[in-house]
Structures are given as C-alpha cells and as structure tokens.
Short mmCIF file of C-alpha atoms and ligand atoms in Angstrom, two decimals:
data_model
loop_
_atom_site.label_atom_id
_atom_site.label_comp_id
_atom_site.label_asym_id
_atom_site.label_seq_id
_atom_site.Cartn_x
_atom_site.Cartn_y
_atom_site.Cartn_z
CA MET A 337 18.36 -6.47 -4.03
CA PRO A 338 19.59 -3.68 -1.74
CA PHE A 339 17.60 -0.49 -1.19
CA THR A 340 18.69 1.36 -4.34
CA ALA A 341 16.07 4.11 -4.61
CA LYS A 342 17.57 7.55 -4.06
CA VAL A 343 15.52 9.32 -1.41
CA ILE A 344 15.81 12.98 -0.38
CA THR A 345 15.49 12.96 3.41
CA ALA A 346 13.16 15.20 5.39
CA ASP A 347 16.21 17.14 6.63
CA GLU A 348 17.41 17.64 3.06
CA TRP A 349 14.15 19.29 2.01
CA ASP A 350 14.03 21.37 5.20
CA ALA A 351 11.04 19.69 6.79
CA LYS A 352 9.72 21.24 9.97
CA PRO A 353 10.14 19.00 13.03
CA PRO A 354 7.16 16.84 14.03
CA VAL A 355 4.73 18.14 16.63
CA PRO A 356 6.54 18.04 20.00
CA GLY A 357 5.83 14.92 22.00
CA THR A 358 4.91 12.79 18.97
CA PHE A 359 8.43 11.87 17.88
CA PRO A 360 9.91 9.31 17.50
CA PHE A 361 6.92 7.68 15.82
CA PRO A 362 5.98 4.04 16.47
CA VAL A 363 7.90 1.52 14.39
CA THR A 364 5.87 -1.16 12.56
CA SER A 365 6.32 -4.31 10.49
CA PRO A 366 4.83 -3.44 7.08
CA ARG A 367 2.70 -5.87 5.04
CA TYR A 368 1.75 -3.68 2.08
CA ILE A 369 2.88 -0.79 -0.07
CA ILE A 370 0.10 1.76 -0.57
CA VAL A 371 -0.03 3.88 -3.72
CA HIS A 372 -1.66 7.33 -3.61
CA HIS A 373 -2.04 10.38 -5.79
CA THR A 374 -1.78 13.91 -4.41
CA ASP A 375 -4.78 15.01 -6.52
CA ASN A 376 -2.88 18.04 -7.83
CA LYS A 377 -2.69 19.44 -11.35
CA ASN A 378 -0.73 17.45 -13.90
CA PRO A 379 2.11 18.76 -16.12
CA PRO A 380 2.59 21.42 -17.34
CA ASN A 381 0.78 22.93 -14.32
CA ASP A 382 2.18 20.52 -11.72
CA PRO A 383 3.20 22.07 -8.37
CA SER A 384 6.84 20.89 -8.50
CA GLN A 385 7.34 21.83 -12.16
CA SER A 386 9.41 18.62 -12.37
CA THR A 387 12.40 20.36 -10.77
CA LEU A 388 14.39 19.42 -7.66
CA ASP A 389 13.74 22.76 -5.96
CA GLY A 390 10.08 22.48 -6.89
CA ALA A 391 9.93 18.97 -5.42
CA LYS A 392 11.37 20.19 -2.09
CA GLN A 393 8.96 23.12 -1.98
CA PHE A 394 6.05 20.79 -2.78
CA ALA A 395 7.08 18.48 0.10
CA ARG A 396 7.14 21.49 2.45
CA ASN A 397 3.70 22.60 1.24
CA ILE A 398 2.22 19.14 1.80
CA GLN A 399 3.72 18.95 5.29
CA HIS A 400 2.27 22.38 6.07
CA GLY A 401 -1.16 21.19 4.90
CA HIS A 402 -0.93 18.05 7.02
CA PHE A 403 -0.01 20.10 10.12
CA ARG A 404 -3.09 22.20 9.44
CA ARG A 405 -5.18 19.00 9.50
CA GLY A 406 -3.88 18.47 13.01
CA TRP A 407 -1.44 15.72 12.07
CA SER A 408 1.92 15.26 13.81
CA ASP A 409 3.97 15.38 10.60
CA SER A 410 3.61 14.55 6.90
CA GLY A 411 0.97 11.83 6.65
CA HIS A 412 2.73 9.76 3.99
CA ASN A 413 6.11 8.03 4.07
CA PHE A 414 7.33 8.94 0.58
CA LEU A 415 6.54 11.46 -2.15
CA ASN A 416 7.28 10.74 -5.82
CA THR A 417 7.19 13.93 -7.91
CA THR A 418 6.66 14.50 -11.63
CA GLY A 419 10.43 14.98 -12.01
CA GLY A 420 11.01 11.48 -10.66
CA PHE A 421 12.35 12.80 -7.34
CA ILE A 422 11.58 10.70 -4.28
CA LEU A 423 11.31 12.58 -0.99
CA GLU A 424 10.92 11.21 2.50
CA GLY A 425 7.62 12.14 4.14
CA ARG A 426 7.19 11.38 7.83
CA HIS A 427 10.46 11.72 9.74
CA GLY A 428 12.35 8.47 10.20
CA SER A 429 10.64 6.69 7.26
CA LEU A 430 13.80 6.13 5.20
CA ASN A 431 15.85 4.86 8.11
CA ALA A 432 13.03 2.49 9.11
CA VAL A 433 12.46 0.91 5.68
CA GLU A 434 16.20 0.44 5.18
CA GLN A 435 16.00 -1.76 8.26
CA GLY A 436 12.96 -3.66 6.96
CA LEU A 437 10.52 -1.73 9.17
CA CYS A 438 8.17 1.22 8.75
CA ILE A 439 7.06 4.33 10.62
CA ARG A 440 3.38 4.47 11.52
CA SER A 441 1.81 7.28 9.53
CA ALA A 442 -1.60 8.68 8.61
CA HIS A 443 -2.17 8.06 4.89
CA ALA A 444 -4.57 5.10 4.80
CA ALA A 445 -6.94 4.76 7.75
CA GLN A 446 -9.18 1.70 7.59
CA ASP A 447 -12.83 2.22 6.66
CA ASP A 448 -15.59 -0.38 7.11
CA GLY A 449 -15.18 -3.46 4.96
CA LYS A 450 -11.71 -2.43 3.78
CA LEU A 451 -8.23 -3.77 4.47
CA ALA A 452 -6.47 -3.02 7.76
CA GLY A 453 -2.82 -2.16 8.25
CA GLY A 454 -2.52 0.77 5.83
CA ASN A 455 -0.95 3.18 8.26
CA ASP A 456 1.55 0.55 9.37
CA SER A 457 2.83 0.17 5.80
CA PRO A 458 4.73 2.59 3.57
CA GLY A 459 2.48 5.03 1.72
CA ILE A 460 3.71 6.64 -1.50
CA GLU A 461 2.15 9.91 -2.65
CA ASN A 462 2.50 10.41 -6.39
CA GLU A 463 2.27 14.02 -7.54
CA GLY A 464 -0.70 14.47 -9.85
CA ASN A 465 -4.24 13.33 -10.47
CA PHE A 466 -4.42 9.94 -12.15
CA MET A 467 -8.14 9.44 -12.68
CA THR A 468 -7.54 9.58 -16.44
CA PHE A 469 -4.11 11.20 -16.78
CA GLN A 470 -1.34 8.69 -17.47
CA MET A 471 1.82 9.06 -15.41
CA GLU A 472 4.87 10.12 -17.43
CA GLN A 473 7.73 7.69 -17.79
CA ASN A 474 10.31 9.19 -15.42
CA GLN A 475 7.80 9.39 -12.55
CA TRP A 476 6.68 5.83 -13.31
CA ASP A 477 10.30 4.62 -13.31
CA SER A 478 10.98 6.15 -9.89
CA LEU A 479 7.78 4.57 -8.54
CA VAL A 480 8.92 1.15 -9.79
CA GLU A 481 12.39 1.70 -8.29
CA LEU A 482 10.99 2.74 -4.92
CA CYS A 483 8.50 -0.16 -4.78
CA ALA A 484 11.22 -2.68 -5.70
CA SER A 485 13.52 -1.27 -3.00
CA LEU A 486 10.71 -1.44 -0.43
CA CYS A 487 9.68 -4.98 -1.41
CA SER A 488 13.28 -6.07 -1.11
CA SER A 489 14.25 -4.36 2.14
CA CYS A 490 10.93 -4.96 3.93
CA GLN A 491 10.28 -8.41 2.40
CA ILE A 492 6.90 -7.35 1.03
CA SER A 493 5.52 -9.43 -1.86
CA PRO A 494 4.85 -7.31 -4.98
CA VAL A 495 1.35 -8.85 -4.83
CA ASN A 496 0.77 -6.64 -1.80
CA ILE A 497 1.29 -3.37 -3.68
CA LYS A 498 -2.14 -1.83 -3.16
CA GLY A 499 -4.08 1.34 -3.80
CA HIS A 500 -5.40 3.71 -1.12
CA ARG A 501 -8.96 2.73 -2.12
CA ASP A 502 -8.29 -0.81 -0.87
CA PHE A 503 -8.10 0.63 2.67
CA SER A 504 -10.32 3.72 2.71
CA ASP A 505 -13.46 5.07 1.05
CA THR A 506 -11.68 7.19 -1.56
CA ASP A 507 -11.06 7.24 -5.30
CA CYS A 508 -7.30 7.66 -4.61
CA PRO A 509 -4.94 6.85 -6.41
CA GLY A 510 -7.22 7.52 -9.40
CA ASP A 511 -8.79 5.02 -11.80
CA TRP A 512 -5.91 5.00 -14.27
CA LEU A 513 -3.19 4.45 -11.65
CA TYR A 514 -5.26 1.89 -9.73
CA ASN A 515 -5.76 -0.07 -12.95
CA GLN A 516 -2.00 0.07 -13.54
CA LEU A 517 -1.23 -1.76 -10.28
CA PRO A 518 -0.97 -5.20 -11.99
CA GLN A 519 1.60 -3.66 -14.38
CA LEU A 520 3.44 -2.06 -11.44
CA ARG A 521 3.54 -5.40 -9.62
CA LYS A 522 4.86 -7.06 -12.79
CA GLU A 523 7.65 -4.53 -13.32
CA VAL A 524 8.65 -4.71 -9.65
CA THR A 525 8.60 -8.51 -9.84
CA ASP A 526 10.82 -8.42 -12.94
CA LYS A 527 13.25 -5.99 -11.28
CA LEU A 528 13.52 -8.31 -8.28
CA GLY A 529 14.05 -11.33 -10.54
CA MET A 530 10.97 -13.03 -9.10
CA ASN A 531 8.39 -15.13 -10.85
CA LEU A 532 4.69 -14.58 -10.18
CA SER A 533 1.78 -15.83 -12.25
CA PRO A 534 -0.56 -13.40 -14.05
CA ASP A 535 -3.32 -14.36 -11.57
CA GLU A 536 -1.13 -13.49 -8.62
CA LEU A 537 -0.12 -10.20 -10.23
CA SER A 538 -3.68 -9.14 -10.99
CA ASN A 539 -4.56 -10.00 -7.39
CA ASP A 540 -8.27 -9.90 -8.18
CA ARG A 541 -8.90 -13.51 -9.12
CA PRO A 542 -7.87 -15.39 -6.01
CA ILE A 543 -6.66 -18.90 -6.65
CA ARG A 544 -4.24 -19.48 -3.82
CA SER A 545 -5.00 -21.46 -0.68
CA LEU A 546 -5.69 -19.21 2.29
CA LYS A 547 -4.31 -20.12 5.66
CA LEU A 548 -2.98 -18.75 8.93
CA GLY A 549 -0.80 -15.77 8.07
CA SER A 550 -2.39 -15.05 4.66
CA THR A 551 -3.29 -11.41 4.01
CA GLY A 552 -5.13 -9.52 1.33
CA GLU A 553 -8.36 -8.83 -0.45
CA ASP A 554 -9.21 -12.53 -0.84
CA VAL A 555 -8.88 -13.04 2.94
CA LEU A 556 -11.26 -10.13 3.44
CA GLN A 557 -13.79 -11.79 1.09
CA LEU A 558 -13.35 -15.07 2.97
CA GLN A 559 -14.07 -13.36 6.30
CA LYS A 560 -17.18 -11.66 4.92
CA ALA A 561 -18.43 -14.99 3.54
CA LEU A 562 -17.90 -16.68 6.92
CA ILE A 563 -19.68 -13.87 8.78
CA ALA A 564 -22.60 -14.03 6.30
CA ARG A 565 -22.99 -17.72 7.21
CA GLY A 566 -22.97 -17.05 10.95
CA PHE A 567 -19.35 -17.95 11.68
CA LYS A 568 -17.03 -15.71 13.68
CA PRO A 569 -13.65 -15.02 12.05
CA GLY A 570 -13.13 -11.85 14.12
CA ALA A 571 -12.82 -8.49 12.42
CA ALA A 572 -13.13 -8.54 8.63
CA ASP A 573 -9.71 -6.99 8.06
CA GLY A 574 -7.95 -9.13 5.46
CA LEU A 575 -5.64 -10.74 8.02
CA PHE A 576 -5.98 -14.52 8.44
CA GLY A 577 -5.40 -14.94 12.18
CA GLU A 578 -6.34 -17.58 14.78
CA ASN A 579 -10.00 -16.48 14.88
CA THR A 580 -10.35 -16.84 11.13
CA ARG A 581 -8.70 -20.25 11.26
CA ALA A 582 -11.12 -21.36 14.01
CA ALA A 583 -14.07 -20.10 11.96
CA VAL A 584 -12.87 -22.00 8.88
CA ILE A 585 -12.52 -25.18 10.95
CA ALA A 586 -16.05 -24.71 12.35
CA PHE A 587 -17.36 -24.16 8.81
CA GLN A 588 -15.59 -27.28 7.47
CA ARG A 589 -16.89 -29.31 10.40
CA SER A 590 -20.46 -28.06 9.87
CA LEU A 591 -20.38 -29.47 6.33
CA GLY A 592 -18.86 -32.77 7.42
CA PHE A 593 -15.69 -32.35 5.35
CA GLU A 594 -13.20 -35.20 5.61
CA MET A 595 -10.37 -32.67 5.75
CA VAL A 596 -10.94 -30.27 8.64
CA ASP A 597 -7.68 -28.35 8.54
CA GLY A 598 -8.56 -24.64 8.71
CA ILE A 599 -7.05 -24.14 5.25
CA VAL A 600 -9.19 -22.68 2.48
CA GLY A 601 -8.46 -24.82 -0.58
CA PRO A 602 -10.68 -25.53 -3.61
CA GLN A 603 -13.36 -27.50 -1.68
CA THR A 604 -13.83 -24.92 1.09
CA ARG A 605 -13.61 -22.10 -1.44
CA ALA A 606 -16.36 -23.66 -3.54
CA ALA A 607 -18.56 -24.26 -0.48
CA LEU A 608 -18.21 -20.59 0.44
CA ARG A 609 -18.78 -19.55 -3.22
CA LEU A 610 -15.52 -17.62 -3.24
ZN1 ZN B 814 -4.52 8.45 -0.97
#
C-alpha cells in the first residue's frame, strides 16, 4: 500500500524554522509507531475546534510550546486533530517516512525499564485527553489511515504500534486510547490486507519465539529475566541483539539443554518463567 494519508506539511501550516544549527535532523530507521495524546480539552472545547484553520493554529501553538521547553522544533512527527486533519510535526518528517525512514525527534525518551528507540520512530500526537474520553470516529479514521501508511512505507509491523507509556514514565496516551491499541493494530492490519493472530495483535501475551533481531515488550521481559538470573544480555531495552543472544546461549548451556541455539522457544521460555 502506498503512503495514502494526506499530511499538511510544516510549511503549509506556517511552522517556524527549527533552531539554527539543528537542521537537518538525523535520519533514522524506525521500528515502532508511538501513539500519544496532547492532554488538551476534548470537544466541544478542543483547541482546534475541528477546523482546518484551527488545526494549523494548534500546530503552531504546540511548536511554540516545544521551543519554550528548549527543543529544536516540534517534538512529535505528526499531529492528528479532532477534525481528522494530519499535520507534520518536526520538519522533514513527511519526506523521511515516504522514503521508509524517520526523523529523530523528542516525543518518547526512554525511562528505566522501558522500551528504547521511541525518538527514532514516528510519534503521533492525537489532540485530546483519552484517559476516559473516547476518540470520535473521524479522528480515529485518520489515525488508522496514518498508521497504515507508516506501516506500509516504513515496513513496520502493526504489532509494533505502541503507546508513549511503553517508552516513558507517563500515562500518555491515556487509559482509553492505550487500551484501544489492539483494535488499532487490527484495523491497520485489515487495511494492509495482512493476517495477524489475536495474540499477536494484543501484544501482551507473548507466544512467538524470540531471536536475534526480535524487538518489543516480550524481549524486554526476557532481558529482565536473564539479568535477574545473573546473565548479561546488555541493556534491558527490548532489542534482541548479539549480547542478548549470547546470554540466552549461556542460560541454555547452564541448564544442560540439548538445543543450545540462542533462540527463546517454549522450553527456554518455560525455564525463564516467561
Ligand atoms: Zn506522549
């Protein structure tokens, strides 16, 4: 599927240029899509008032606020407003994702025990506060469209659509929206014509084998379990690299497994109580 989401570029909403000397921003290879909420009032008191002009003004206000935090530019890559308008955040984000890449941003710094790689992946701010408020249909539809376009162009699995709270100590994107992520993954999967099992879509009951190159919450749990048993998988960051593979091999060897392959299948998983 081509990148079909209609995005209003930073130039089109009259963004201010990034802080001199910071642009162009580093280009990354994204692994995830990170869903946020702006923590603003919901309709009928929403900042953008669901209009196009309101959406552009809201984007300018957010950028202004991010400059005041000392950031180089808007911290997110995309903004999805209550009117279903999608606006580019950090300069260069649209061009990068259309090429399967991303622009390093500032929306999801890694806190202890959380996933790494948030700022190297596209972050979507959704206008509103979704602790209990349920997103209206047109905003939801544009979120699905944007996620499907990003999954397609950047070759990100819908399983890796995550919430900000997976990376940082925050309640963002709100309890309601976070709990909707399995539904979001399902609708994106359907739009892309893919087939993922309910377990894969819920992404909280890991059943897959973990091996070199695997990423995600279940890899993070694996690394923590290895560390707790005195093995050294490197940083607990949710990325299954060479150090994690070596630690799995050492663990398998310590238990005298016949199959010492560095792959976490049912036997290794059970031994680690994962
Ligand atoms: Zn957030």
